[in-house]
């Protein structure tokens, strides 16, 4: 479990305080290695990771288009467990024939949001969007 903070730069820090990773550091490491994050989905389950500052920082680390699933509120293990169970269940059950991997992940996220609301009778704290690499990422990683 991590906590998101963006007072200086978007950073994940572990609950025990032993690990701290800023997306700025991740972007710099990706650029130095010449390859960024290449996946169909990113689930950022820290505190308020659905905000623009987090999305902008992630875009600087991307190799290609990705479905970004971030939280709009502080969440705990229960909220994360309910959402992720529904997300991975939908992702692996419905392979989305004719869809790109990013579209499959978006479809699974939207299904998980509906399932979360149905199961908990609460608004889902996870929000889904599609992110494309920033100009910086395209220049450094392209």
mmCIF file with all atom_site columns, C-alpha atoms in Angstrom:
data_model
loop_
_atom_site.group_PDB
_atom_site.id
_atom_site.type_symbol
_atom_site.label_atom_id
_atom_site.label_alt_id
_atom_site.label_comp_id
_atom_site.label_asym_id
_atom_site.label_entity_id
_atom_site.label_seq_id
_atom_site.pdbx_PDB_ins_code
_atom_site.Cartn_x
_atom_site.Cartn_y
_atom_site.Cartn_z
_atom_site.occupancy
_atom_site.B_iso_or_equiv
_atom_site.pdbx_formal_charge
_atom_site.auth_seq_id
_atom_site.auth_comp_id
_atom_site.auth_asym_id
_atom_site.auth_atom_id
_atom_site.pdbx_PDB_model_num
ATOM 1   C CA . UNK A 1 1   ? 0.000   0.000   0.000   1.00 0.00 ? 1   UNK A CA 1
ATOM 2   C CA . UNK A 1 2   ? 1.339   3.417   -0.900  1.00 0.00 ? 2   UNK A CA 1
ATOM 3   C CA . UNK A 1 3   ? 0.385   6.978   -0.275  1.00 0.00 ? 3   UNK A CA 1
ATOM 4   C CA . UNK A 1 4   ? 0.476   9.482   -3.075  1.00 0.00 ? 4   UNK A CA 1
ATOM 5   C CA . UNK A 1 5   ? 1.773   12.947  -2.486  1.00 0.00 ? 5   UNK A CA 1
ATOM 6   C CA . UNK A 1 6   ? 2.358   15.748  -4.946  1.00 0.00 ? 6   UNK A CA 1
ATOM 7   C CA . UNK A 1 7   ? 3.474   18.654  -2.788  1.00 0.00 ? 7   UNK A CA 1
ATOM 8   C CA . UNK A 1 8   ? 6.747   18.801  -4.748  1.00 0.00 ? 8   UNK A CA 1
ATOM 9   C CA . UNK A 1 9   ? 6.440   16.053  -7.365  1.00 0.00 ? 9   UNK A CA 1
ATOM 10  C CA . UNK A 1 10  ? 4.102   13.030  -7.546  1.00 0.00 ? 10  UNK A CA 1
ATOM 11  C CA . UNK A 1 11  ? 5.629   10.420  -5.240  1.00 0.00 ? 11  UNK A CA 1
ATOM 12  C CA . UNK A 1 12  ? 4.569   7.051   -3.883  1.00 0.00 ? 12  UNK A CA 1
ATOM 13  C CA . UNK A 1 13  ? 5.776   6.230   -0.390  1.00 0.00 ? 13  UNK A CA 1
ATOM 14  C CA . UNK A 1 14  ? 5.208   2.926   1.337   1.00 0.00 ? 14  UNK A CA 1
ATOM 15  C CA . UNK A 1 15  ? 3.149   2.802   4.490   1.00 0.00 ? 15  UNK A CA 1
ATOM 16  C CA . UNK A 1 16  ? 6.201   1.697   6.464   1.00 0.00 ? 16  UNK A CA 1
ATOM 17  C CA . UNK A 1 17  ? 8.229   4.632   5.087   1.00 0.00 ? 17  UNK A CA 1
ATOM 18  C CA . UNK A 1 18  ? 11.024  2.430   3.698   1.00 0.00 ? 18  UNK A CA 1
ATOM 19  C CA . UNK A 1 19  ? 10.312  3.017   0.002   1.00 0.00 ? 19  UNK A CA 1
ATOM 20  C CA . UNK A 1 20  ? 9.767   6.296   -1.785  1.00 0.00 ? 20  UNK A CA 1
ATOM 21  C CA . UNK A 1 21  ? 9.580   6.598   -5.573  1.00 0.00 ? 21  UNK A CA 1
ATOM 22  C CA . UNK A 1 22  ? 8.841   9.810   -7.413  1.00 0.00 ? 22  UNK A CA 1
ATOM 23  C CA . UNK A 1 23  ? 7.470   9.680   -10.921 1.00 0.00 ? 23  UNK A CA 1
ATOM 24  C CA . UNK A 1 24  ? 10.096  12.272  -11.821 1.00 0.00 ? 24  UNK A CA 1
ATOM 25  C CA . UNK A 1 25  ? 12.812  9.764   -10.797 1.00 0.00 ? 25  UNK A CA 1
ATOM 26  C CA . UNK A 1 26  ? 11.015  7.018   -12.705 1.00 0.00 ? 26  UNK A CA 1
ATOM 27  C CA . UNK A 1 27  ? 10.847  9.224   -15.823 1.00 0.00 ? 27  UNK A CA 1
ATOM 28  C CA . UNK A 1 28  ? 14.548  10.093  -15.582 1.00 0.00 ? 28  UNK A CA 1
ATOM 29  C CA . UNK A 1 29  ? 15.477  6.428   -15.176 1.00 0.00 ? 29  UNK A CA 1
ATOM 30  C CA . UNK A 1 30  ? 13.310  5.499   -18.151 1.00 0.00 ? 30  UNK A CA 1
ATOM 31  C CA . UNK A 1 31  ? 14.920  8.204   -20.285 1.00 0.00 ? 31  UNK A CA 1
ATOM 32  C CA . UNK A 1 32  ? 18.440  7.119   -19.303 1.00 0.00 ? 32  UNK A CA 1
ATOM 33  C CA . UNK A 1 33  ? 17.612  3.523   -20.270 1.00 0.00 ? 33  UNK A CA 1
ATOM 34  C CA . UNK A 1 34  ? 15.792  4.565   -23.435 1.00 0.00 ? 34  UNK A CA 1
ATOM 35  C CA . UNK A 1 35  ? 12.557  2.782   -22.601 1.00 0.00 ? 35  UNK A CA 1
ATOM 36  C CA . UNK A 1 36  ? 9.535   3.768   -20.591 1.00 0.00 ? 36  UNK A CA 1
ATOM 37  C CA . UNK A 1 37  ? 6.482   2.087   -19.174 1.00 0.00 ? 37  UNK A CA 1
ATOM 38  C CA . UNK A 1 38  ? 4.911   -0.167  -21.798 1.00 0.00 ? 38  UNK A CA 1
ATOM 39  C CA . UNK A 1 39  ? 1.683   -1.788  -20.613 1.00 0.00 ? 39  UNK A CA 1
ATOM 40  C CA . UNK A 1 40  ? -2.039  -1.761  -21.309 1.00 0.00 ? 40  UNK A CA 1
ATOM 41  C CA . UNK A 1 41  ? -3.046  -0.447  -17.856 1.00 0.00 ? 41  UNK A CA 1
ATOM 42  C CA . UNK A 1 42  ? -1.665  1.327   -14.820 1.00 0.00 ? 42  UNK A CA 1
ATOM 43  C CA . UNK A 1 43  ? -3.574  1.197   -11.542 1.00 0.00 ? 43  UNK A CA 1
ATOM 44  C CA . UNK A 1 44  ? -2.344  3.971   -9.271  1.00 0.00 ? 44  UNK A CA 1
ATOM 45  C CA . UNK A 1 45  ? -3.980  3.226   -5.938  1.00 0.00 ? 45  UNK A CA 1
ATOM 46  C CA . UNK A 1 46  ? -2.421  5.913   -3.800  1.00 0.00 ? 46  UNK A CA 1
ATOM 47  C CA . UNK A 1 47  ? -4.228  8.950   -2.418  1.00 0.00 ? 47  UNK A CA 1
ATOM 48  C CA . UNK A 1 48  ? -5.910  11.073  -5.091  1.00 0.00 ? 48  UNK A CA 1
ATOM 49  C CA . UNK A 1 49  ? -3.854  9.720   -8.007  1.00 0.00 ? 49  UNK A CA 1
ATOM 50  C CA . UNK A 1 50  ? -6.620  10.528  -10.485 1.00 0.00 ? 50  UNK A CA 1
ATOM 51  C CA . UNK A 1 51  ? -5.647  14.202  -10.540 1.00 0.00 ? 51  UNK A CA 1
ATOM 52  C CA . UNK A 1 52  ? -4.017  15.971  -13.464 1.00 0.00 ? 52  UNK A CA 1
ATOM 53  C CA . UNK A 1 53  ? -0.635  16.369  -11.765 1.00 0.00 ? 53  UNK A CA 1
ATOM 54  C CA . UNK A 1 54  ? -0.316  12.581  -11.420 1.00 0.00 ? 54  UNK A CA 1
ATOM 55  C CA . UNK A 1 55  ? -1.477  11.947  -14.974 1.00 0.00 ? 55  UNK A CA 1
ATOM 56  C CA . UNK A 1 56  ? 0.992   14.483  -16.361 1.00 0.00 ? 56  UNK A CA 1
ATOM 57  C CA . UNK A 1 57  ? 3.851   12.854  -14.441 1.00 0.00 ? 57  UNK A CA 1
ATOM 58  C CA . UNK A 1 58  ? 2.869   9.376   -15.684 1.00 0.00 ? 58  UNK A CA 1
ATOM 59  C CA . UNK A 1 59  ? 2.672   10.634  -19.279 1.00 0.00 ? 59  UNK A CA 1
ATOM 60  C CA . UNK A 1 60  ? 6.375   11.571  -19.031 1.00 0.00 ? 60  UNK A CA 1
ATOM 61  C CA . UNK A 1 61  ? 7.204   7.884   -18.359 1.00 0.00 ? 61  UNK A CA 1
ATOM 62  C CA . UNK A 1 62  ? 5.104   6.227   -21.087 1.00 0.00 ? 62  UNK A CA 1
ATOM 63  C CA . UNK A 1 63  ? 6.347   4.290   -24.091 1.00 0.00 ? 63  UNK A CA 1
ATOM 64  C CA . UNK A 1 64  ? 2.844   4.146   -25.616 1.00 0.00 ? 64  UNK A CA 1
ATOM 65  C CA . UNK A 1 65  ? -0.859  4.684   -24.935 1.00 0.00 ? 65  UNK A CA 1
ATOM 66  C CA . UNK A 1 66  ? -2.133  3.294   -21.622 1.00 0.00 ? 66  UNK A CA 1
ATOM 67  C CA . UNK A 1 67  ? -5.379  2.997   -19.668 1.00 0.00 ? 67  UNK A CA 1
ATOM 68  C CA . UNK A 1 68  ? -4.742  4.919   -16.452 1.00 0.00 ? 68  UNK A CA 1
ATOM 69  C CA . UNK A 1 69  ? -6.840  4.064   -13.406 1.00 0.00 ? 69  UNK A CA 1
ATOM 70  C CA . UNK A 1 70  ? -6.333  6.474   -10.544 1.00 0.00 ? 70  UNK A CA 1
ATOM 71  C CA . UNK A 1 71  ? -8.129  7.215   -7.316  1.00 0.00 ? 71  UNK A CA 1
ATOM 72  C CA . UNK A 1 72  ? -10.054 10.391  -6.603  1.00 0.00 ? 72  UNK A CA 1
ATOM 73  C CA . UNK A 1 73  ? -9.958  9.962   -2.826  1.00 0.00 ? 73  UNK A CA 1
ATOM 74  C CA . UNK A 1 74  ? -7.922  8.348   -0.075  1.00 0.00 ? 74  UNK A CA 1
ATOM 75  C CA . UNK A 1 75  ? -8.562  4.603   -0.174  1.00 0.00 ? 75  UNK A CA 1
ATOM 76  C CA . UNK A 1 76  ? -7.690  1.603   1.936   1.00 0.00 ? 76  UNK A CA 1
ATOM 77  C CA . UNK A 1 77  ? -7.147  -2.092  1.377   1.00 0.00 ? 77  UNK A CA 1
ATOM 78  C CA . UNK A 1 78  ? -10.893 -2.843  1.299   1.00 0.00 ? 78  UNK A CA 1
ATOM 79  C CA . UNK A 1 79  ? -11.679 -0.386  -1.507  1.00 0.00 ? 79  UNK A CA 1
ATOM 80  C CA . UNK A 1 80  ? -8.616  -1.503  -3.439  1.00 0.00 ? 80  UNK A CA 1
ATOM 81  C CA . UNK A 1 81  ? -9.467  -5.187  -2.968  1.00 0.00 ? 81  UNK A CA 1
ATOM 82  C CA . UNK A 1 82  ? -13.056 -4.801  -4.164  1.00 0.00 ? 82  UNK A CA 1
ATOM 83  C CA . UNK A 1 83  ? -12.066 -2.771  -7.213  1.00 0.00 ? 83  UNK A CA 1
ATOM 84  C CA . UNK A 1 84  ? -9.048  -4.865  -8.228  1.00 0.00 ? 84  UNK A CA 1
ATOM 85  C CA . UNK A 1 85  ? -10.950 -8.147  -7.861  1.00 0.00 ? 85  UNK A CA 1
ATOM 86  C CA . UNK A 1 86  ? -13.639 -6.840  -10.183 1.00 0.00 ? 86  UNK A CA 1
ATOM 87  C CA . UNK A 1 87  ? -11.077 -5.334  -12.583 1.00 0.00 ? 87  UNK A CA 1
ATOM 88  C CA . UNK A 1 88  ? -8.950  -8.457  -12.985 1.00 0.00 ? 88  UNK A CA 1
ATOM 89  C CA . UNK A 1 89  ? -12.042 -10.673 -13.112 1.00 0.00 ? 89  UNK A CA 1
ATOM 90  C CA . UNK A 1 90  ? -13.441 -8.593  -15.990 1.00 0.00 ? 90  UNK A CA 1
ATOM 91  C CA . UNK A 1 91  ? -10.060 -8.321  -17.729 1.00 0.00 ? 91  UNK A CA 1
ATOM 92  C CA . UNK A 1 92  ? -9.364  -12.059 -17.757 1.00 0.00 ? 92  UNK A CA 1
ATOM 93  C CA . UNK A 1 93  ? -12.937 -13.215 -18.311 1.00 0.00 ? 93  UNK A CA 1
ATOM 94  C CA . UNK A 1 94  ? -13.722 -10.947 -21.248 1.00 0.00 ? 94  UNK A CA 1
ATOM 95  C CA . UNK A 1 95  ? -10.661 -10.925 -23.462 1.00 0.00 ? 95  UNK A CA 1
ATOM 96  C CA . UNK A 1 96  ? -12.225 -8.225  -25.682 1.00 0.00 ? 96  UNK A CA 1
ATOM 97  C CA . UNK A 1 97  ? -11.795 -9.782  -29.077 1.00 0.00 ? 97  UNK A CA 1
ATOM 98  C CA . UNK A 1 98  ? -11.255 -7.068  -31.643 1.00 0.00 ? 98  UNK A CA 1
ATOM 99  C CA . UNK A 1 99  ? -10.045 -4.604  -29.000 1.00 0.00 ? 99  UNK A CA 1
ATOM 100 C CA . UNK A 1 100 ? -6.526  -3.359  -28.407 1.00 0.00 ? 100 UNK A CA 1
ATOM 101 C CA . UNK A 1 101 ? -5.000  -4.240  -25.021 1.00 0.00 ? 101 UNK A CA 1
ATOM 102 C CA . UNK A 1 102 ? -5.561  -0.636  -23.881 1.00 0.00 ? 102 UNK A CA 1
ATOM 103 C CA . UNK A 1 103 ? -9.237  -0.821  -24.918 1.00 0.00 ? 103 UNK A CA 1
ATOM 104 C CA . UNK A 1 104 ? -9.580  -4.157  -23.098 1.00 0.00 ? 104 UNK A CA 1
ATOM 105 C CA . UNK A 1 105 ? -8.171  -2.595  -19.925 1.00 0.00 ? 105 UNK A CA 1
ATOM 106 C CA . UNK A 1 106 ? -10.501 0.406   -20.222 1.00 0.00 ? 106 UNK A CA 1
ATOM 107 C CA . UNK A 1 107 ? -13.509 -1.896  -20.678 1.00 0.00 ? 107 UNK A CA 1
ATOM 108 C CA . UNK A 1 108 ? -12.466 -3.946  -17.619 1.00 0.00 ? 108 UNK A CA 1
ATOM 109 C CA . UNK A 1 109 ? -12.015 -0.754  -15.558 1.00 0.00 ? 109 UNK A CA 1
ATOM 110 C CA . UNK A 1 110 ? -15.449 0.541   -16.522 1.00 0.00 ? 110 UNK A CA 1
ATOM 111 C CA . UNK A 1 111 ? -16.994 -2.830  -15.602 1.00 0.00 ? 111 UNK A CA 1
ATOM 112 C CA . UNK A 1 112 ? -15.104 -2.812  -12.286 1.00 0.00 ? 112 UNK A CA 1
ATOM 113 C CA . UNK A 1 113 ? -16.404 0.676   -11.472 1.00 0.00 ? 113 UNK A CA 1
ATOM 114 C CA . UNK A 1 114 ? -19.978 -0.546  -12.064 1.00 0.00 ? 114 UNK A CA 1
ATOM 115 C CA . UNK A 1 115 ? -19.362 -3.673  -9.964  1.00 0.00 ? 115 UNK A CA 1
ATOM 116 C CA . UNK A 1 116 ? -17.818 -1.620  -7.142  1.00 0.00 ? 116 UNK A CA 1
ATOM 117 C CA . UNK A 1 117 ? -20.876 0.628   -6.996  1.00 0.00 ? 117 UNK A CA 1
ATOM 118 C CA . UNK A 1 118 ? -23.222 -2.358  -7.055  1.00 0.00 ? 118 UNK A CA 1
ATOM 119 C CA . UNK A 1 119 ? -21.312 -4.273  -4.367  1.00 0.00 ? 119 UNK A CA 1
ATOM 120 C CA . UNK A 1 120 ? -20.681 -1.408  -1.938  1.00 0.00 ? 120 UNK A CA 1
ATOM 121 C CA . UNK A 1 121 ? -23.613 0.964   -2.579  1.00 0.00 ? 121 UNK A CA 1
ATOM 122 C CA . UNK A 1 122 ? -20.983 3.727   -2.742  1.00 0.00 ? 122 UNK A CA 1
ATOM 123 C CA . UNK A 1 123 ? -19.481 5.813   -5.498  1.00 0.00 ? 123 UNK A CA 1
ATOM 124 C CA . UNK A 1 124 ? -16.306 4.214   -6.822  1.00 0.00 ? 124 UNK A CA 1
ATOM 125 C CA . UNK A 1 125 ? -13.148 6.175   -5.921  1.00 0.00 ? 125 UNK A CA 1
ATOM 126 C CA . UNK A 1 126 ? -11.370 4.917   -9.055  1.00 0.00 ? 126 UNK A CA 1
ATOM 127 C CA . UNK A 1 127 ? -11.523 6.937   -12.281 1.00 0.00 ? 127 UNK A CA 1
ATOM 128 C CA . UNK A 1 128 ? -10.377 5.726   -15.684 1.00 0.00 ? 128 UNK A CA 1
ATOM 129 C CA . UNK A 1 129 ? -8.837  7.632   -18.577 1.00 0.00 ? 129 UNK A CA 1
ATOM 130 C CA . UNK A 1 130 ? -6.563  6.937   -21.513 1.00 0.00 ? 130 UNK A CA 1
ATOM 131 C CA . UNK A 1 131 ? -3.144  8.568   -21.406 1.00 0.00 ? 131 UNK A CA 1
ATOM 132 C CA . UNK A 1 132 ? -0.744  9.091   -24.272 1.00 0.00 ? 132 UNK A CA 1
ATOM 133 C CA . UNK A 1 133 ? 2.980   9.760   -23.904 1.00 0.00 ? 133 UNK A CA 1
ATOM 134 C CA . UNK A 1 134 ? 3.905   13.411  -23.378 1.00 0.00 ? 134 UNK A CA 1
ATOM 135 C CA . UNK A 1 135 ? 6.074   15.277  -25.876 1.00 0.00 ? 135 UNK A CA 1
ATOM 136 C CA . UNK A 1 136 ? 8.978   14.793  -23.463 1.00 0.00 ? 136 UNK A CA 1
ATOM 137 C CA . UNK A 1 137 ? 8.424   11.023  -23.409 1.00 0.00 ? 137 UNK A CA 1
ATOM 138 C CA . UNK A 1 138 ? 8.074   10.859  -27.198 1.00 0.00 ? 138 UNK A CA 1
ATOM 139 C CA . UNK A 1 139 ? 11.356  12.768  -27.581 1.00 0.00 ? 139 UNK A CA 1
ATOM 140 C CA . UNK A 1 140 ? 13.337  10.816  -24.979 1.00 0.00 ? 140 UNK A CA 1
ATOM 141 C CA . UNK A 1 141 ? 11.801  7.371   -25.427 1.00 0.00 ? 141 UNK A CA 1
ATOM 142 C CA . UNK A 1 142 ? 10.606  7.389   -29.056 1.00 0.00 ? 142 UNK A CA 1
#
